[in-house]
Amino acid sequence: MHALGMALASLVRPGDLIVLSGGLGAGKTTLTQGIGRGLRVRGEVTSPTFVIARVHPSLQGGPSLVHVDAYRLGSLVEVDDLDLDTSLDDSVTVVEWGEGRVEGLSENRLEIHIDRAAGTGSEGDIDPRTVSVAGVGPRWAGVDFGGLVAQGVVDASTSGRR
């Protein structure tokens, strides 16, 4: 997941919204750590479960990483209270558990679903996972996810657009 995150960092730009879904321990935070490393942001990227959102400024003048965990948010009003739309244009925003909660923030988003193979008890980065990557909206219409396949971070059957 970390390698996929680093590869995705080369595709994202300020204003991008990435919506992550998958079960507990699927690798959403590890993927976000890879994005943070690829973007060269300040601070360790950890799960924002209890603080809901963290901002990691860039170390090199690039976009900040806004990392949100929407798991504990019970309504769209609570999502709106985070004011994510105020920083969206200048940052890369990654929302764990965002499916069904943050799509209204942007018509353009990258939706990533992660499934960990049944029976794997470890949260390690080497456990088998199935990852689906779908670009939504005009921003992603011309983006070739084939580079992720070439780098071996996703299977050819898992990338696509909607």
PDB file of C-alpha atoms in Angstrom:
ATOM      1  CA  MET A   1       0.000   0.000   0.000  1.00  0.00           C
ATOM      2  CA  HIS A   2       2.887   2.325   0.768  1.00  0.00           C
ATOM      3  CA  ALA A   3       4.318   1.838  -2.740  1.00  0.00           C
ATOM      4  CA  LEU A   4       0.927   2.553  -4.298  1.00  0.00           C
ATOM      5  CA  GLY A   5       0.673   5.751  -2.256  1.00  0.00           C
ATOM      6  CA  MET A   6       4.089   6.912  -3.425  1.00  0.00           C
ATOM      7  CA  ALA A   7       3.136   6.161  -7.029  1.00  0.00           C
ATOM      8  CA  LEU A   8      -0.149   8.052  -6.639  1.00  0.00           C
ATOM      9  CA  ALA A   9       1.745  11.059  -5.284  1.00  0.00           C
ATOM     10  CA  SER A  10       3.256  11.515  -8.729  1.00  0.00           C
ATOM     11  CA  LEU A  11      -0.247  11.743 -10.252  1.00  0.00           C
ATOM     12  CA  VAL A  12      -1.975  14.061  -7.791  1.00  0.00           C
ATOM     13  CA  ARG A  13      -1.976  17.839  -7.716  1.00  0.00           C
ATOM     14  CA  PRO A  14      -3.468  20.599  -5.567  1.00  0.00           C
ATOM     15  CA  GLY A  15      -7.247  20.357  -5.503  1.00  0.00           C
ATOM     16  CA  ASP A  16      -7.379  16.586  -5.740  1.00  0.00           C
ATOM     17  CA  LEU A  17      -9.756  14.648  -3.516  1.00  0.00           C
ATOM     18  CA  ILE A  18      -9.003  10.998  -2.831  1.00  0.00           C
ATOM     19  CA  VAL A  19     -11.730   8.918  -1.203  1.00  0.00           C
ATOM     20  CA  LEU A  20     -10.528   5.699   0.438  1.00  0.00           C
ATOM     21  CA  SER A  21     -12.753   2.806   1.410  1.00  0.00           C
ATOM     22  CA  GLY A  22     -12.098  -0.660   2.768  1.00  0.00           C
ATOM     23  CA  GLY A  23     -12.408  -2.584   5.995  1.00  0.00           C
ATOM     24  CA  LEU A  24     -10.474  -2.081   9.207  1.00  0.00           C
ATOM     25  CA  GLY A  25      -6.814  -2.839   8.623  1.00  0.00           C
ATOM     26  CA  ALA A  26      -7.170  -2.826   4.836  1.00  0.00           C
ATOM     27  CA  GLY A  27      -4.310  -0.352   4.417  1.00  0.00           C
ATOM     28  CA  LYS A  28      -5.974   3.041   4.025  1.00  0.00           C
ATOM     29  CA  THR A  29      -3.604   4.807   6.417  1.00  0.00           C
ATOM     30  CA  THR A  30      -0.571   3.010   4.967  1.00  0.00           C
ATOM     31  CA  LEU A  31      -1.623   4.165   1.505  1.00  0.00           C
ATOM     32  CA  THR A  32      -1.945   7.723   2.818  1.00  0.00           C
ATOM     33  CA  GLN A  33       1.510   7.470   4.407  1.00  0.00           C
ATOM     34  CA  GLY A  34       2.887   6.621   0.972  1.00  0.00           C
ATOM     35  CA  ILE A  35       1.130   9.619  -0.555  1.00  0.00           C
ATOM     36  CA  GLY A  36       2.567  11.821   2.195  1.00  0.00           C
ATOM     37  CA  ARG A  37       6.050  10.506   1.622  1.00  0.00           C
ATOM     38  CA  GLY A  38       5.728  10.971  -2.128  1.00  0.00           C
ATOM     39  CA  LEU A  39       4.515  14.549  -1.628  1.00  0.00           C
ATOM     40  CA  ARG A  40       7.320  15.174   0.881  1.00  0.00           C
ATOM     41  CA  VAL A  41       5.119  16.504   3.643  1.00  0.00           C
ATOM     42  CA  ARG A  42       6.143  17.435   7.160  1.00  0.00           C
ATOM     43  CA  GLY A  43       5.410  15.137  10.065  1.00  0.00           C
ATOM     44  CA  GLU A  44       4.570  11.497  10.416  1.00  0.00           C
ATOM     45  CA  VAL A  45       1.305  10.577   8.723  1.00  0.00           C
ATOM     46  CA  THR A  46      -0.740   8.639  11.268  1.00  0.00           C
ATOM     47  CA  SER A  47      -4.393   7.730  11.482  1.00  0.00           C
ATOM     48  CA  PRO A  48      -6.446  10.809  12.376  1.00  0.00           C
ATOM     49  CA  THR A  49      -9.194   8.662  13.931  1.00  0.00           C
ATOM     50  CA  PHE A  50      -9.485  10.624  17.163  1.00  0.00           C
ATOM     51  CA  VAL A  51      -8.651  14.093  15.823  1.00  0.00           C
ATOM     52  CA  ILE A  52     -10.684  13.538  12.629  1.00  0.00           C
ATOM     53  CA  ALA A  53      -8.355  15.603  10.397  1.00  0.00           C
ATOM     54  CA  ARG A  54      -4.658  16.468  10.188  1.00  0.00           C
ATOM     55  CA  VAL A  55      -2.855  18.864   7.872  1.00  0.00           C
ATOM     56  CA  HIS A  56       0.686  18.018   6.787  1.00  0.00           C
ATOM     57  CA  PRO A  57       2.391  21.004   5.093  1.00  0.00           C
ATOM     58  CA  SER A  58       4.797  20.372   2.250  1.00  0.00           C
ATOM     59  CA  LEU A  59       8.533  20.449   2.907  1.00  0.00           C
ATOM     60  CA  GLN A  60       9.270  21.553  -0.656  1.00  0.00           C
ATOM     61  CA  GLY A  61       6.622  24.086  -1.641  1.00  0.00           C
ATOM     62  CA  GLY A  62       4.169  21.512  -2.993  1.00  0.00           C
ATOM     63  CA  PRO A  63       0.615  20.952  -1.833  1.00  0.00           C
ATOM     64  CA  SER A  64      -0.208  20.159   1.765  1.00  0.00           C
ATOM     65  CA  LEU A  65      -1.754  16.800   2.571  1.00  0.00           C
ATOM     66  CA  VAL A  66      -5.075  16.998   4.405  1.00  0.00           C
ATOM     67  CA  HIS A  67      -5.750  13.577   5.936  1.00  0.00           C
ATOM     68  CA  VAL A  68      -9.277  12.954   7.214  1.00  0.00           C
ATOM     69  CA  ASP A  69     -10.820   9.945   8.937  1.00  0.00           C
ATOM     70  CA  ALA A  70     -14.590  10.173   8.474  1.00  0.00           C
ATOM     71  CA  TYR A  71     -15.317   6.908  10.321  1.00  0.00           C
ATOM     72  CA  ARG A  72     -16.692   8.633  13.411  1.00  0.00           C
ATOM     73  CA  LEU A  73     -18.640  11.284  11.527  1.00  0.00           C
ATOM     74  CA  GLY A  74     -22.321  10.502  11.771  1.00  0.00           C
ATOM     75  CA  SER A  75     -23.800  12.980   9.330  1.00  0.00           C
ATOM     76  CA  LEU A  76     -23.078  15.154   6.336  1.00  0.00           C
ATOM     77  CA  VAL A  77     -23.402  18.173   8.648  1.00  0.00           C
ATOM     78  CA  GLU A  78     -20.388  16.925  10.624  1.00  0.00           C
ATOM     79  CA  VAL A  79     -18.422  16.571   7.388  1.00  0.00           C
ATOM     80  CA  ASP A  80     -19.459  20.103   6.425  1.00  0.00           C
ATOM     81  CA  ASP A  81     -18.319  21.368   9.850  1.00  0.00           C
ATOM     82  CA  LEU A  82     -14.748  20.341   8.950  1.00  0.00           C
ATOM     83  CA  ASP A  83     -14.696  23.054   6.241  1.00  0.00           C
ATOM     84  CA  LEU A  84     -12.703  20.813   3.929  1.00  0.00           C
ATOM     85  CA  ASP A  85     -13.836  22.892   0.971  1.00  0.00           C
ATOM     86  CA  THR A  86     -11.785  25.860   2.243  1.00  0.00           C
ATOM     87  CA  SER A  87      -8.475  24.017   1.815  1.00  0.00           C
ATOM     88  CA  LEU A  88      -9.435  21.715  -1.040  1.00  0.00           C
ATOM     89  CA  ASP A  89      -8.075  23.886  -3.870  1.00  0.00           C
ATOM     90  CA  ASP A  90      -4.598  24.228  -2.333  1.00  0.00           C
ATOM     91  CA  SER A  91      -4.042  20.732  -0.984  1.00  0.00           C
ATOM     92  CA  VAL A  92      -4.350  17.050  -1.720  1.00  0.00           C
ATOM     93  CA  THR A  93      -7.191  15.819   0.474  1.00  0.00           C
ATOM     94  CA  VAL A  94      -7.388  12.142   1.418  1.00  0.00           C
ATOM     95  CA  VAL A  95     -10.509  10.955   3.231  1.00  0.00           C
ATOM     96  CA  GLU A  96     -10.575   7.519   4.821  1.00  0.00           C
ATOM     97  CA  TRP A  97     -14.086   6.102   5.219  1.00  0.00           C
ATOM     98  CA  GLY A  98     -15.295   8.921   2.964  1.00  0.00           C
ATOM     99  CA  GLU A  99     -17.558   6.892   0.700  1.00  0.00           C
ATOM    100  CA  GLY A 100     -21.087   8.287   0.893  1.00  0.00           C
ATOM    101  CA  ARG A 101     -19.889  11.278   2.915  1.00  0.00           C
ATOM    102  CA  VAL A 102     -17.611  13.538   0.864  1.00  0.00           C
ATOM    103  CA  GLU A 103     -18.530  13.092  -2.784  1.00  0.00           C
ATOM    104  CA  GLY A 104     -20.312  16.453  -2.696  1.00  0.00           C
ATOM    105  CA  LEU A 105     -17.009  18.251  -2.101  1.00  0.00           C
ATOM    106  CA  SER A 106     -15.880  17.851  -5.693  1.00  0.00           C
ATOM    107  CA  GLU A 107     -17.139  16.478  -8.976  1.00  0.00           C
ATOM    108  CA  ASN A 108     -13.565  15.271  -9.496  1.00  0.00           C
ATOM    109  CA  ARG A 109     -12.203  12.636  -7.198  1.00  0.00           C
ATOM    110  CA  LEU A 110     -10.155   9.499  -7.113  1.00  0.00           C
ATOM    111  CA  GLU A 111     -12.004   6.617  -5.473  1.00  0.00           C
ATOM    112  CA  ILE A 112      -9.855   3.823  -4.129  1.00  0.00           C
ATOM    113  CA  HIS A 113     -11.289   0.691  -2.558  1.00  0.00           C
ATOM    114  CA  ILE A 114      -8.982  -1.730  -0.737  1.00  0.00           C
ATOM    115  CA  ASP A 115      -9.892  -5.312   0.174  1.00  0.00           C
ATOM    116  CA  ARG A 116      -7.547  -7.386   2.290  1.00  0.00           C
ATOM    117  CA  ALA A 117      -7.574 -11.102   1.546  1.00  0.00           C
ATOM    118  CA  ALA A 118      -9.773 -13.097   3.902  1.00  0.00           C
ATOM    119  CA  GLY A 119      -7.940 -14.871   6.670  1.00  0.00           C
ATOM    120  CA  THR A 120      -4.991 -12.506   6.916  1.00  0.00           C
ATOM    121  CA  GLY A 121      -4.676 -11.358  10.477  1.00  0.00           C
ATOM    122  CA  SER A 122      -1.729  -9.031  10.145  1.00  0.00           C
ATOM    123  CA  GLU A 123      -1.919  -5.373   9.167  1.00  0.00           C
ATOM    124  CA  GLY A 124       1.434  -5.640   7.400  1.00  0.00           C
ATOM    125  CA  ASP A 125       1.982  -4.062   4.014  1.00  0.00           C
ATOM    126  CA  ILE A 126       2.788  -7.433   2.416  1.00  0.00           C
ATOM    127  CA  ASP A 127      -0.613  -9.074   2.944  1.00  0.00           C
ATOM    128  CA  PRO A 128      -2.480  -9.681  -0.323  1.00  0.00           C
ATOM    129  CA  ARG A 129      -4.932  -6.949  -1.217  1.00  0.00           C
ATOM    130  CA  THR A 130      -7.244  -6.157  -4.070  1.00  0.00           C
ATOM    131  CA  VAL A 131      -7.233  -2.482  -4.958  1.00  0.00           C
ATOM    132  CA  SER A 132      -9.660  -0.761  -7.295  1.00  0.00           C
ATOM    133  CA  VAL A 133      -8.788   2.718  -8.522  1.00  0.00           C
ATOM    134  CA  ALA A 134     -11.445   4.797 -10.276  1.00  0.00           C
ATOM    135  CA  GLY A 135     -11.128   8.367 -11.461  1.00  0.00           C
ATOM    136  CA  VAL A 136     -14.397  10.307 -11.344  1.00  0.00           C
ATOM    137  CA  GLY A 137     -14.971  13.533 -13.256  1.00  0.00           C
ATOM    138  CA  PRO A 138     -13.151  15.438 -15.985  1.00  0.00           C
ATOM    139  CA  ARG A 139      -9.952  15.881 -13.942  1.00  0.00           C
ATOM    140  CA  TRP A 140      -9.256  12.159 -14.171  1.00  0.00           C
ATOM    141  CA  ALA A 141     -10.547  11.594 -17.726  1.00  0.00           C
ATOM    142  CA  GLY A 142      -7.100  11.773 -19.325  1.00  0.00           C
ATOM    143  CA  VAL A 143      -5.104  10.205 -16.515  1.00  0.00           C
ATOM    144  CA  ASP A 144      -3.466   6.915 -17.421  1.00  0.00           C
ATOM    145  CA  PHE A 145      -3.461   4.543 -14.484  1.00  0.00           C
ATOM    146  CA  GLY A 146      -1.357   2.157 -16.561  1.00  0.00           C
ATOM    147  CA  GLY A 147       1.753   3.521 -14.869  1.00  0.00           C
ATOM    148  CA  LEU A 148       0.545   2.035 -11.604  1.00  0.00           C
ATOM    149  CA  VAL A 149       0.197  -1.310 -13.365  1.00  0.00           C
ATOM    150  CA  ALA A 150       3.665  -0.975 -14.929  1.00  0.00           C
ATOM    151  CA  GLN A 151       5.143  -0.240 -11.511  1.00  0.00           C
ATOM    152  CA  GLY A 152       3.469  -3.377 -10.187  1.00  0.00           C
ATOM    153  CA  VAL A 153       1.487  -1.566  -7.515  1.00  0.00           C
ATOM    154  CA  VAL A 154      -1.944  -2.503  -8.904  1.00  0.00           C
ATOM    155  CA  ASP A 155      -3.202  -5.301 -11.125  1.00  0.00           C
ATOM    156  CA  ALA A 156      -4.364  -4.349 -14.619  1.00  0.00           C
ATOM    157  CA  SER A 157      -7.887  -5.487 -13.804  1.00  0.00           C
ATOM    158  CA  THR A 158      -8.242  -3.121 -10.854  1.00  0.00           C
ATOM    159  CA  SER A 159      -7.760   0.282 -12.423  1.00  0.00           C
ATOM    160  CA  GLY A 160     -10.427   2.188 -14.274  1.00  0.00           C
ATOM    161  CA  ARG A 161     -12.578   5.280 -14.625  1.00  0.00           C
ATOM    162  CA  ARG A 162     -16.190   6.103 -13.907  1.00  0.00           C
TER     163      ARG A 162
END
